[in-house]
């Protein structure tokens, strides 16, 4: 059993990660900006006010955690890299820092030609700032997070929606996992399964992974 803190626990992804971890018997702390708005989280989950970009929040929650999960969204481009920077800087000062599992964007995955999906000419401009912000966070972990254990998780670049929990998936690293027809898809529920599996049995320490059917 692990002590799991989930930042962004009230969101579409975060709430499913919380539910999956709680379902398996982990001790889960849901860190959200407005605790009064997340009454739908499972019974037994501790709900606290918390913000991944706040040094005080991370410093308060990290000592009791084995893993800090980042599943935040809804901000400008700097949100994700600000969170990554704050987590790494704060955890470096602790004697036994928890792992970071940072859920980022699928558009940072590589196309078959080697570029990123977010750099494709037809990438929707309304999503570009958030995609670049998620890419900034991944670059930060890769270049600067020495001394801290981290994993960056990318969903498929397009087909990622709430759906059924099947408990099955396949993993990859920097390119989308595709089926026989070239499709890459997974539900939020099954990506949460993949993330909690990584919490329980780490396979992608200090690197990125992706998951799909």
Tab-separated table of C-alpha atoms in Angstrom:
chain	number	residue	atom	x	y	z
A	1	UNK	CA	0.000	0.000	0.000
A	2	UNK	CA	1.304	3.433	-0.951
A	3	UNK	CA	0.513	6.949	0.188
A	4	UNK	CA	-0.601	8.681	-3.014
A	5	UNK	CA	-1.182	12.430	-3.326
A	6	UNK	CA	-3.043	13.523	-6.459
A	7	UNK	CA	-2.852	17.172	-7.495
A	8	UNK	CA	-5.773	18.104	-9.719
A	9	UNK	CA	-7.850	15.340	-8.143
A	10	UNK	CA	-11.150	17.013	-8.997
A	11	UNK	CA	-10.594	16.926	-12.765
A	12	UNK	CA	-11.559	14.366	-15.367
A	13	UNK	CA	-8.215	12.566	-15.215
A	14	UNK	CA	-7.389	13.222	-11.572
A	15	UNK	CA	-10.690	11.944	-10.214
A	16	UNK	CA	-10.245	8.667	-12.071
A	17	UNK	CA	-6.694	8.248	-10.788
A	18	UNK	CA	-7.992	8.855	-7.263
A	19	UNK	CA	-10.772	6.290	-7.750
A	20	UNK	CA	-8.418	3.653	-9.169
A	21	UNK	CA	-5.836	4.093	-6.404
A	22	UNK	CA	-8.509	4.022	-3.689
A	23	UNK	CA	-10.103	0.958	-5.263
A	24	UNK	CA	-6.807	-0.911	-4.839
A	25	UNK	CA	-6.443	0.027	-1.191
A	26	UNK	CA	-3.884	2.805	-1.420
A	27	UNK	CA	-4.091	5.724	1.012
A	28	UNK	CA	-5.113	8.608	-1.228
A	29	UNK	CA	-4.978	12.341	-0.601
A	30	UNK	CA	-6.850	14.481	-3.116
A	31	UNK	CA	-5.203	17.906	-3.396
A	32	UNK	CA	-7.586	20.410	-4.949
A	33	UNK	CA	-8.067	24.153	-4.929
A	34	UNK	CA	-11.688	23.953	-3.748
A	35	UNK	CA	-12.311	20.954	-1.465
A	36	UNK	CA	-15.996	21.794	-1.124
A	37	UNK	CA	-16.501	21.094	-4.845
A	38	UNK	CA	-15.338	17.456	-4.902
A	39	UNK	CA	-17.940	15.587	-2.875
A	40	UNK	CA	-18.055	12.958	-5.661
A	41	UNK	CA	-14.672	11.437	-4.742
A	42	UNK	CA	-14.705	7.971	-3.114
A	43	UNK	CA	-15.307	7.547	0.585
A	44	UNK	CA	-12.103	7.304	2.573
A	45	UNK	CA	-10.153	9.680	0.343
A	46	UNK	CA	-8.680	12.565	2.285
A	47	UNK	CA	-9.415	15.882	0.568
A	48	UNK	CA	-7.133	18.860	1.210
A	49	UNK	CA	-6.483	22.260	-0.295
A	50	UNK	CA	-3.419	21.940	-2.497
A	51	UNK	CA	-1.719	23.338	-5.572
A	52	UNK	CA	1.166	21.709	-7.468
A	53	UNK	CA	2.625	25.137	-8.257
A	54	UNK	CA	2.762	26.098	-4.571
A	55	UNK	CA	5.983	25.347	-2.680
A	56	UNK	CA	4.062	25.340	0.591
A	57	UNK	CA	1.534	22.768	-0.676
A	58	UNK	CA	4.233	20.428	-1.933
A	59	UNK	CA	6.338	20.856	1.200
A	60	UNK	CA	3.309	20.114	3.419
A	61	UNK	CA	2.166	17.038	1.516
A	62	UNK	CA	5.414	15.451	0.326
A	63	UNK	CA	6.765	14.093	3.653
A	64	UNK	CA	3.827	11.710	4.041
A	65	UNK	CA	3.680	10.656	0.376
A	66	UNK	CA	5.296	7.860	-1.595
A	67	UNK	CA	4.090	9.325	-4.888
A	68	UNK	CA	2.919	12.758	-6.013
A	69	UNK	CA	0.658	12.528	-9.064
A	70	UNK	CA	0.169	15.667	-11.162
A	71	UNK	CA	-3.059	15.698	-13.180
A	72	UNK	CA	-3.651	19.427	-13.478
A	73	UNK	CA	-5.085	21.554	-16.269
A	74	UNK	CA	-7.037	24.640	-17.111
A	75	UNK	CA	-4.246	27.188	-16.956
A	76	UNK	CA	-2.002	29.016	-19.391
A	77	UNK	CA	1.124	27.687	-21.060
A	78	UNK	CA	3.318	28.068	-17.967
A	79	UNK	CA	1.108	25.986	-15.663
A	80	UNK	CA	2.718	22.601	-16.333
A	81	UNK	CA	6.337	23.695	-16.298
A	82	UNK	CA	5.698	25.821	-13.197
A	83	UNK	CA	4.366	22.711	-11.470
A	84	UNK	CA	7.312	20.595	-12.647
A	85	UNK	CA	9.825	23.206	-11.535
A	86	UNK	CA	8.165	23.652	-8.153
A	87	UNK	CA	7.983	19.915	-7.503
A	88	UNK	CA	11.600	19.263	-8.454
A	89	UNK	CA	12.992	22.260	-6.579
A	90	UNK	CA	10.987	21.488	-3.448
A	91	UNK	CA	11.598	17.742	-3.401
A	92	UNK	CA	15.352	18.143	-3.806
A	93	UNK	CA	15.418	19.671	-0.347
A	94	UNK	CA	13.785	16.676	1.335
A	95	UNK	CA	15.708	13.710	2.792
A	96	UNK	CA	13.519	10.984	1.214
A	97	UNK	CA	11.488	12.606	-1.559
A	98	UNK	CA	8.489	10.869	-3.113
A	99	UNK	CA	8.302	10.002	-6.797
A	100	UNK	CA	6.585	12.326	-9.265
A	101	UNK	CA	4.149	10.963	-11.830
A	102	UNK	CA	3.220	13.819	-14.134
A	103	UNK	CA	0.361	13.390	-16.582
A	104	UNK	CA	1.019	15.489	-19.659
A	105	UNK	CA	-0.271	15.793	-23.179
A	106	UNK	CA	-0.490	13.305	-26.015
A	107	UNK	CA	0.429	15.980	-28.532
A	108	UNK	CA	4.023	15.821	-27.244
A	109	UNK	CA	4.325	12.296	-28.668
A	110	UNK	CA	6.274	11.809	-31.874
A	111	UNK	CA	4.789	11.230	-35.295
A	112	UNK	CA	6.140	8.447	-37.530
A	113	UNK	CA	8.245	11.135	-39.230
A	114	UNK	CA	9.937	12.042	-35.943
A	115	UNK	CA	8.324	15.408	-35.231
A	116	UNK	CA	5.793	16.126	-32.511
A	117	UNK	CA	2.054	16.058	-33.126
A	118	UNK	CA	1.793	19.593	-31.747
A	119	UNK	CA	4.069	20.814	-34.559
A	120	UNK	CA	1.921	19.397	-37.350
A	121	UNK	CA	0.433	22.063	-39.692
A	122	UNK	CA	-3.140	20.986	-38.934
A	123	UNK	CA	-2.742	21.003	-35.144
A	124	UNK	CA	-5.676	23.019	-33.696
A	125	UNK	CA	-4.397	26.498	-32.757
A	126	UNK	CA	-6.737	26.729	-29.771
A	127	UNK	CA	-4.837	23.870	-28.099
A	128	UNK	CA	-1.343	25.019	-28.993
A	129	UNK	CA	-0.512	26.935	-25.789
A	130	UNK	CA	-1.473	24.041	-23.526
A	131	UNK	CA	0.381	21.572	-25.774
A	132	UNK	CA	3.514	23.709	-25.692
A	133	UNK	CA	3.197	24.025	-21.924
A	134	UNK	CA	3.027	20.268	-21.533
A	135	UNK	CA	6.046	19.922	-23.824
A	136	UNK	CA	7.928	22.470	-21.702
A	137	UNK	CA	7.287	20.349	-18.621
A	138	UNK	CA	8.574	17.193	-20.301
A	139	UNK	CA	11.696	19.032	-21.470
A	140	UNK	CA	12.223	20.328	-17.953
A	141	UNK	CA	12.079	16.871	-16.399
A	142	UNK	CA	14.447	15.468	-18.994
A	143	UNK	CA	17.011	18.225	-18.673
A	144	UNK	CA	16.839	19.406	-15.081
A	145	UNK	CA	15.277	16.851	-12.729
A	146	UNK	CA	18.456	15.083	-11.643
A	147	UNK	CA	18.226	13.821	-8.078
A	148	UNK	CA	14.443	13.397	-8.257
A	149	UNK	CA	12.535	10.339	-9.469
A	150	UNK	CA	9.909	11.188	-12.087
A	151	UNK	CA	7.678	9.614	-14.734
A	152	UNK	CA	5.833	11.563	-17.425
A	153	UNK	CA	2.646	9.993	-18.809
A	154	UNK	CA	1.154	10.850	-22.203
A	155	UNK	CA	-2.269	9.666	-23.364
A	156	UNK	CA	-2.923	9.096	-27.074
A	157	UNK	CA	-2.773	12.326	-29.088
A	158	UNK	CA	-6.417	12.244	-30.221
A	159	UNK	CA	-8.676	9.489	-28.902
A	160	UNK	CA	-8.738	9.958	-25.151
A	161	UNK	CA	-12.197	10.154	-23.580
A	162	UNK	CA	-14.127	9.036	-20.494
A	163	UNK	CA	-15.357	5.499	-20.978
A	164	UNK	CA	-15.111	1.956	-19.720
A	165	UNK	CA	-12.532	0.505	-17.352
A	166	UNK	CA	-11.329	-2.699	-18.999
A	167	UNK	CA	-8.029	-3.044	-17.144
A	168	UNK	CA	-6.148	-3.709	-20.364
A	169	UNK	CA	-3.707	-1.552	-22.272
A	170	UNK	CA	-0.308	-1.638	-23.962
A	171	UNK	CA	2.554	0.754	-23.310
A	172	UNK	CA	5.107	2.603	-25.403
A	173	UNK	CA	7.534	5.453	-24.873
A	174	UNK	CA	7.749	8.357	-27.318
A	175	UNK	CA	5.394	7.267	-30.103
A	176	UNK	CA	1.693	6.437	-29.790
A	177	UNK	CA	0.707	2.813	-29.242
A	178	UNK	CA	-1.459	1.820	-32.214
A	179	UNK	CA	-3.622	-1.180	-33.049
A	180	UNK	CA	-3.725	-3.096	-36.309
A	181	UNK	CA	-5.704	-0.337	-38.011
A	182	UNK	CA	-3.338	2.414	-36.879
A	183	UNK	CA	-5.697	3.701	-34.189
A	184	UNK	CA	-4.395	4.926	-30.823
A	185	UNK	CA	-7.071	5.226	-28.143
A	186	UNK	CA	-7.697	4.685	-24.440
A	187	UNK	CA	-10.283	5.697	-21.861
A	188	UNK	CA	-9.491	7.950	-18.923
A	189	UNK	CA	-10.367	4.984	-16.738
A	190	UNK	CA	-7.789	2.689	-18.310
A	191	UNK	CA	-5.086	5.342	-18.352
A	192	UNK	CA	-5.705	5.596	-14.609
A	193	UNK	CA	-5.165	1.831	-14.418
A	194	UNK	CA	-1.835	2.260	-16.222
A	195	UNK	CA	-0.781	5.067	-13.868
A	196	UNK	CA	-1.610	3.118	-10.715
A	197	UNK	CA	0.158	0.079	-12.160
A	198	UNK	CA	3.222	2.307	-12.563
A	199	UNK	CA	2.860	3.405	-8.944
A	200	UNK	CA	2.788	-0.213	-7.801
A	201	UNK	CA	5.436	-1.602	-10.179
A	202	UNK	CA	7.677	1.150	-11.575
A	203	UNK	CA	8.889	0.478	-15.116
A	204	UNK	CA	9.396	3.971	-16.480
A	205	UNK	CA	11.537	5.771	-13.916
A	206	UNK	CA	12.980	9.044	-15.223
A	207	UNK	CA	11.328	8.678	-18.618
A	208	UNK	CA	8.015	9.092	-20.415
A	209	UNK	CA	5.506	6.407	-21.262
A	210	UNK	CA	2.248	6.299	-23.146
A	211	UNK	CA	-0.569	3.760	-23.101
A	212	UNK	CA	-3.344	2.699	-25.456
A	213	UNK	CA	-5.268	-0.406	-26.467
